[in-house]
Short mmCIF file of C-alpha atoms in Angstrom, two decimals:
data_model
loop_
_atom_site.label_atom_id
_atom_site.label_comp_id
_atom_site.label_asym_id
_atom_site.label_seq_id
_atom_site.Cartn_x
_atom_site.Cartn_y
_atom_site.Cartn_z
CA MET A 1 43.67 113.76 60.49
CA LYS A 2 46.12 115.77 58.43
CA PHE A 3 47.36 119.26 59.43
CA PRO A 4 48.61 122.01 57.12
CA ARG A 5 52.42 122.17 57.16
CA ARG A 6 52.48 125.52 59.03
CA GLN A 7 50.16 124.20 61.77
CA PHE A 8 52.18 121.00 62.07
CA LEU A 9 55.41 122.96 62.53
CA HIS A 10 53.71 125.10 65.17
CA PHE A 11 52.69 121.99 67.14
CA ALA A 12 56.16 120.49 66.75
CA ALA A 13 57.83 123.65 68.03
CA SER A 14 55.43 123.78 70.98
CA ALA A 15 56.34 120.22 71.90
CA VAL A 16 59.97 121.32 72.30
CA VAL A 17 59.32 124.67 73.99
CA LEU A 18 56.72 123.57 76.57
CA PRO A 19 59.00 121.16 78.50
CA ALA A 20 61.68 123.87 78.64
CA ILE A 21 59.12 126.40 79.92
CA SER A 22 57.92 123.80 82.43
CA ARG A 23 61.47 123.28 83.75
CA ILE A 24 62.04 127.01 84.10
CA ALA A 25 58.72 127.42 85.91
CA SER A 26 59.64 124.50 88.16
CA ALA A 27 62.91 126.16 89.19
CA GLN A 28 61.21 129.51 89.74
CA THR A 29 58.52 128.07 92.00
CA TYR A 30 60.74 125.53 93.82
CA PRO A 31 60.24 124.69 96.59
CA THR A 32 56.48 124.45 97.04
CA ARG A 33 56.65 122.24 100.14
CA PRO A 34 59.11 121.40 102.94
CA VAL A 35 62.54 120.06 101.98
CA ARG A 36 64.38 117.38 103.95
CA LEU A 37 68.09 118.01 104.58
CA ILE A 38 69.51 114.70 105.76
CA VAL A 39 72.50 114.70 108.12
CA GLY A 40 74.41 111.45 108.62
CA PHE A 41 75.46 112.30 112.17
CA PRO A 42 73.69 112.85 115.52
CA ALA A 43 72.27 116.21 116.51
CA GLY A 44 74.59 118.62 118.26
CA GLY A 45 77.88 117.88 116.49
CA PRO A 46 79.73 120.14 114.02
CA THR A 47 78.01 118.64 110.97
CA ASP A 48 74.57 119.11 112.48
CA ILE A 49 75.36 122.69 113.49
CA PHE A 50 76.55 123.69 110.01
CA ALA A 51 73.53 121.96 108.45
CA ARG A 52 71.11 123.88 110.67
CA LEU A 53 72.77 127.18 109.80
CA ILE A 54 72.32 126.52 106.07
CA GLY A 55 68.84 125.05 106.56
CA GLU A 56 67.73 128.18 108.40
CA TRP A 57 69.16 130.42 105.68
CA LEU A 58 67.49 128.49 102.87
CA SER A 59 64.18 128.46 104.73
CA LYS A 60 64.23 132.26 104.95
CA ARG A 61 65.33 132.76 101.36
CA LEU A 62 63.09 130.21 99.64
CA GLY A 63 59.97 130.43 101.79
CA GLN A 64 59.67 126.76 102.75
CA PRO A 65 61.04 124.87 105.77
CA PHE A 66 64.33 123.03 105.21
CA VAL A 67 63.91 120.36 107.86
CA ILE A 68 67.03 118.75 109.33
CA GLU A 69 66.66 114.97 109.56
CA ASN A 70 69.44 113.19 111.45
CA ARG A 71 70.22 109.70 110.11
CA PRO A 72 73.40 108.75 112.03
CA GLY A 73 75.34 105.54 111.62
CA ALA A 74 78.23 103.86 109.80
CA GLY A 75 80.17 107.07 109.32
CA SER A 76 77.25 108.82 107.58
CA THR A 77 76.66 106.05 105.02
CA ILE A 78 73.12 105.46 106.32
CA GLY A 79 72.24 109.06 105.58
CA VAL A 80 73.86 108.97 102.14
CA ALA A 81 71.98 105.79 101.23
CA ALA A 82 68.68 107.41 102.21
CA VAL A 83 69.31 110.33 99.85
CA VAL A 84 70.45 108.08 97.00
CA ALA A 85 67.16 106.16 97.28
CA ALA A 86 65.00 109.33 97.39
CA PRO A 87 63.19 110.81 94.37
CA PRO A 88 65.47 113.25 92.50
CA ASP A 89 63.05 116.15 92.80
CA GLY A 90 64.94 118.55 95.06
CA TYR A 91 62.90 117.73 98.16
CA THR A 92 65.49 115.41 99.72
CA LEU A 93 69.01 116.80 100.04
CA LEU A 94 72.17 115.53 101.71
CA PHE A 95 74.43 117.49 104.02
CA ILE A 96 77.62 115.82 102.86
CA THR A 97 80.98 115.84 104.66
CA ALA A 98 84.54 114.64 104.16
CA ALA A 99 83.52 111.48 106.03
CA ALA A 100 81.46 110.39 103.02
CA ALA A 101 84.55 110.53 100.81
CA ILE A 102 86.46 108.34 103.27
CA ASN A 103 83.68 105.83 103.73
CA ALA A 104 83.38 105.33 99.99
CA SER A 105 86.50 103.15 100.36
CA TYR A 106 86.52 102.31 104.07
CA HIS A 107 83.20 100.43 104.05
CA GLN A 108 82.85 97.44 101.79
CA ASN A 109 79.78 96.47 99.73
CA LEU A 110 77.98 99.80 99.96
CA SER A 111 74.63 99.97 98.18
CA PHE A 112 75.68 103.17 96.39
CA ASN A 113 78.62 104.85 94.72
CA LEU A 114 79.13 108.33 96.15
CA VAL A 115 80.53 109.93 93.00
CA ARG A 116 78.05 108.24 90.68
CA ASP A 117 74.90 108.66 92.79
CA ILE A 118 75.23 112.07 94.48
CA ALA A 119 75.12 115.34 92.55
CA PRO A 120 77.11 118.22 94.10
CA VAL A 121 75.08 121.33 94.89
CA CYS A 122 77.40 123.65 96.80
CA GLY A 123 80.13 123.68 99.39
CA VAL A 124 79.38 125.30 102.74
CA ALA A 125 82.54 125.39 104.85
CA ILE A 126 86.02 123.98 105.18
CA GLU A 127 87.63 123.58 108.58
CA PRO A 128 91.07 122.46 109.73
CA LEU A 129 91.81 119.68 112.10
CA VAL A 130 94.36 120.54 114.75
CA MET A 131 97.18 118.23 115.76
CA VAL A 132 97.17 118.54 119.55
CA VAL A 133 99.23 116.85 122.23
CA ASN A 134 98.97 116.49 125.98
CA PRO A 135 101.30 119.08 127.61
CA SER A 136 103.35 116.21 129.07
CA VAL A 137 104.64 115.45 125.57
CA PRO A 138 107.97 117.35 125.41
CA THR A 139 107.54 118.74 121.89
CA ARG A 140 106.39 122.07 120.49
CA THR A 141 106.97 121.64 116.77
CA ILE A 142 106.31 119.00 114.14
CA PRO A 143 110.03 118.15 113.69
CA GLU A 144 110.41 117.73 117.46
CA PHE A 145 107.34 115.49 117.60
CA ILE A 146 108.56 113.32 114.72
CA ALA A 147 111.92 112.82 116.45
CA TYR A 148 110.19 112.03 119.76
CA ALA A 149 107.79 109.58 118.09
CA LYS A 150 110.67 107.77 116.39
CA ALA A 151 112.50 107.53 119.71
CA ASN A 152 109.33 106.05 121.27
CA SER A 153 108.12 104.00 118.32
CA GLY A 154 104.74 102.35 118.89
CA LYS A 155 104.43 103.75 122.41
CA LEU A 156 102.54 106.98 121.78
CA ILE A 157 98.76 106.66 121.68
CA MET A 158 96.93 108.53 118.94
CA ALA A 159 93.31 108.97 120.00
CA SER A 160 90.57 109.47 117.42
CA VAL A 161 86.80 109.93 117.34
CA GLY A 162 86.42 106.51 115.71
CA ASN A 163 87.53 104.14 112.99
CA GLY A 164 87.19 105.38 109.43
CA THR A 165 86.79 109.02 110.45
CA THR A 166 88.54 112.07 109.03
CA PRO A 167 90.58 112.55 112.26
CA GLN A 168 91.86 108.96 112.09
CA LEU A 169 92.74 109.27 108.40
CA ALA A 170 94.49 112.60 109.03
CA GLY A 171 96.62 110.80 111.61
CA GLU A 172 97.27 107.84 109.31
CA LEU A 173 98.40 110.19 106.55
CA PHE A 174 100.74 111.89 109.01
CA LYS A 175 102.18 108.52 110.07
CA LEU A 176 102.81 107.54 106.44
CA MET A 177 104.44 110.82 105.46
CA ALA A 178 106.48 111.26 108.67
CA GLY A 179 107.52 107.61 108.89
CA VAL A 180 106.40 107.21 112.50
CA ASP A 181 104.53 104.48 114.34
CA LEU A 182 101.71 105.75 116.57
CA LEU A 183 99.26 103.39 118.28
CA HIS A 184 95.77 104.31 117.09
CA VAL A 185 93.01 103.98 119.70
CA PRO A 186 89.48 104.78 118.46
CA TYR A 187 86.85 106.18 120.82
CA GLN A 188 83.08 106.50 120.60
CA GLY A 189 83.05 110.15 119.66
CA SER A 190 85.10 113.24 120.35
CA ALA A 191 84.22 113.79 124.01
CA ALA A 192 85.65 110.48 125.26
CA ALA A 193 88.80 110.85 123.17
CA VAL A 194 89.49 114.39 124.37
CA ILE A 195 88.94 113.38 128.00
CA ASP A 196 91.66 110.72 127.73
CA LEU A 197 93.96 113.13 125.91
CA LEU A 198 93.48 115.71 128.68
CA GLY A 199 94.15 113.01 131.28
CA GLY A 200 97.38 111.88 129.63
CA ARG A 201 96.04 108.44 128.76
CA ALA A 202 96.56 109.41 125.11
CA GLN A 203 99.37 111.59 123.84
CA VAL A 204 98.26 112.99 120.47
CA MET A 205 95.08 113.59 118.52
CA PHE A 206 93.91 115.12 115.27
CA GLU A 207 90.60 116.83 115.99
CA ALA A 208 88.24 119.44 114.58
CA MET A 209 89.23 122.91 115.69
CA SER A 210 85.77 123.58 117.11
CA GLY A 211 86.23 120.66 119.52
CA VAL A 212 89.58 121.72 121.01
CA VAL A 213 89.85 125.49 120.59
CA GLY A 214 88.96 126.15 124.25
CA TYR A 215 91.54 123.68 125.55
CA ILE A 216 94.24 125.20 123.34
CA ARG A 217 93.50 128.71 124.59
CA SER A 218 93.49 127.56 128.22
CA GLY A 219 96.78 125.69 127.80
CA LYS A 220 95.26 122.31 128.67
CA LEU A 221 96.29 121.03 125.23
CA ARG A 222 99.20 122.11 123.03
CA ALA A 223 98.59 122.68 119.35
CA LEU A 224 101.48 121.66 117.09
CA ALA A 225 99.92 122.39 113.71
CA VAL A 226 96.76 122.64 111.66
CA THR A 227 96.11 120.20 108.86
CA THR A 228 94.86 122.53 106.12
CA ALA A 229 97.08 123.77 103.29
CA THR A 230 97.08 127.29 104.76
CA ARG A 231 97.15 128.58 108.32
CA SER A 232 93.89 129.13 110.15
CA PRO A 233 92.68 132.69 110.76
CA VAL A 234 91.60 131.51 114.22
CA PHE A 235 95.22 130.63 115.16
CA PRO A 236 97.42 132.37 112.58
CA ASP A 237 100.57 131.71 114.63
CA ILE A 238 100.13 127.93 114.49
CA SER A 239 101.98 126.36 111.58
CA THR A 240 100.53 123.88 109.10
CA VAL A 241 101.70 120.27 108.99
CA GLY A 242 102.52 120.87 105.33
CA GLU A 243 105.18 123.44 106.25
CA PHE A 244 107.25 120.51 107.51
CA LEU A 245 105.77 117.64 105.45
CA PRO A 246 105.26 119.16 101.98
CA GLY A 247 102.05 118.01 100.34
CA TYR A 248 100.30 117.10 103.57
CA GLU A 249 96.69 118.31 103.73
CA ALA A 250 93.59 117.01 105.49
CA SER A 251 90.44 119.04 105.86
CA LEU A 252 86.98 118.73 107.27
CA TRP A 253 84.55 120.07 104.69
CA PHE A 254 80.81 120.38 104.57
CA GLY A 255 78.39 120.90 101.71
CA VAL A 256 75.06 120.04 100.14
CA GLY A 257 74.37 117.24 97.66
CA ALA A 258 71.31 115.78 95.98
CA PRO A 259 70.25 112.57 94.23
CA LYS A 260 72.06 112.37 90.90
CA GLN A 261 69.12 113.00 88.56
CA THR A 262 67.92 116.12 90.36
CA PRO A 263 67.08 118.76 87.70
CA ALA A 264 69.99 121.09 86.95
CA ASP A 265 67.84 124.20 87.34
CA ILE A 266 66.92 123.26 90.91
CA ILE A 267 70.58 122.59 91.72
CA GLU A 268 71.51 125.97 90.25
CA ARG A 269 68.82 127.71 92.33
CA LEU A 270 70.05 126.08 95.52
CA ASN A 271 73.68 126.82 94.65
CA LYS A 272 72.90 130.49 94.10
CA GLN A 273 71.10 130.84 97.42
CA ILE A 274 73.77 129.00 99.41
CA ASN A 275 76.50 131.16 97.88
CA LEU A 276 74.51 134.26 98.84
CA GLY A 277 74.34 132.94 102.39
CA LEU A 278 78.09 132.42 102.52
CA THR A 279 78.58 136.13 101.79
CA ASP A 280 76.01 137.23 104.39
CA PRO A 281 77.94 138.93 107.25
CA VAL A 282 75.96 137.24 110.03
CA LEU A 283 76.18 133.71 108.62
CA LYS A 284 79.81 134.20 107.61
CA THR A 285 80.68 135.31 111.14
CA ARG A 286 78.91 132.32 112.66
CA ILE A 287 80.82 129.93 110.41
CA GLY A 288 84.05 131.64 111.43
CA GLU A 289 83.21 131.27 115.12
CA LEU A 290 83.00 127.52 114.53
CA GLY A 291 86.49 127.51 113.00
CA GLY A 292 85.27 127.27 109.42
CA THR A 293 85.90 129.21 106.23
CA PRO A 294 83.02 129.63 103.74
CA LEU A 295 83.36 127.28 100.76
CA LYS A 296 81.73 129.27 97.97
CA GLY A 297 81.64 128.13 94.35
CA ALA A 298 79.82 126.37 91.53
CA PRO A 299 78.63 122.75 91.78
CA ALA A 300 81.58 121.66 89.61
CA GLU A 301 84.05 123.15 92.09
CA PHE A 302 82.46 121.29 94.99
CA GLU A 303 82.42 118.09 92.92
CA LYS A 304 86.16 118.45 92.30
CA LEU A 305 86.71 118.60 96.07
CA PHE A 306 84.74 115.52 97.04
CA VAL A 307 85.86 113.44 94.05
CA GLY A 308 89.47 114.37 94.80
CA ASP A 309 89.12 113.45 98.48
CA THR A 310 87.45 110.15 97.59
CA GLU A 311 90.49 109.18 95.53
CA LYS A 312 92.98 110.57 98.04
CA TRP A 313 91.61 108.75 101.08
CA ALA A 314 91.17 105.51 99.13
CA LYS A 315 94.93 105.54 98.56
CA VAL A 316 95.67 106.25 102.24
CA ILE A 317 93.36 103.41 103.29
CA ARG A 318 95.18 101.03 100.92
CA ASP A 319 98.69 102.19 101.84
CA ALA A 320 98.02 102.09 105.58
CA ASN A 321 96.12 98.78 105.25
CA ILE A 322 93.18 100.13 107.22
CA LYS A 323 90.35 97.67 107.67
CA PRO A 324 86.80 98.21 109.04
CA GLU A 325 86.52 97.13 112.69
#
């Protein structure tokens, strides 16, 4: 069958316009059913708490449940792999953390490539680690600690929440830049490590602020510095490590990612709603109570953060010759 030229052009134009209209309609109606937000850590920890705060906000704003699904194991790589394998339709999202950037190099033979296979949606929060010591350690500043560590080379125990974690890598970066030898002892989680630090069986630890803030305020642990580039509003009088070791920075960050081929309009819709949440006074206050600072911005800004950390920690792992155990 032959069509008049005008009718043919009309059909041709419709063929281009209809998919675009369909995509716009998809973004406007998304989501039409529950969304899974996968967390690569157990329930109850900092990552899970931040994920539930954002999940609750998105549920209220978008009218569908954002269901937290905990998939712990292997430093969050099990959760990342589950999202990579999911359909890229916006109904399976990843609550991504700095641990994923570390594990991209720490674990060998992963079934995915973090940068290639996960699309950034939006940052949520950034939080400092705190370098804390048992009060028996006779130092109150970073220079004093470095001198003490050099005088007791290899004798001071640096506790961490586990191998290949952000706290361990923060400590390894400190060791490299300060030129000190600390004996790393990994524990099964934060609670066990902090107990030994409180008991004097370990001398120093790099830990999330939310996990040690009470002990710092009570004087049971002494904070020497925070690991972020700027001082924390929670403890503005505590210096940064970078004030004494220029260029040092190690942060815990949290955000949302999606399978790589997730439609851009869905990512933009999620990004807009998360950014709105990060300016909401109630949610912003709750994040601050946990020691975090809202991490607002476009997907490209969040991508720059996790790509940069992936490269940074890969270098630390190589230079410190860290191997999976």
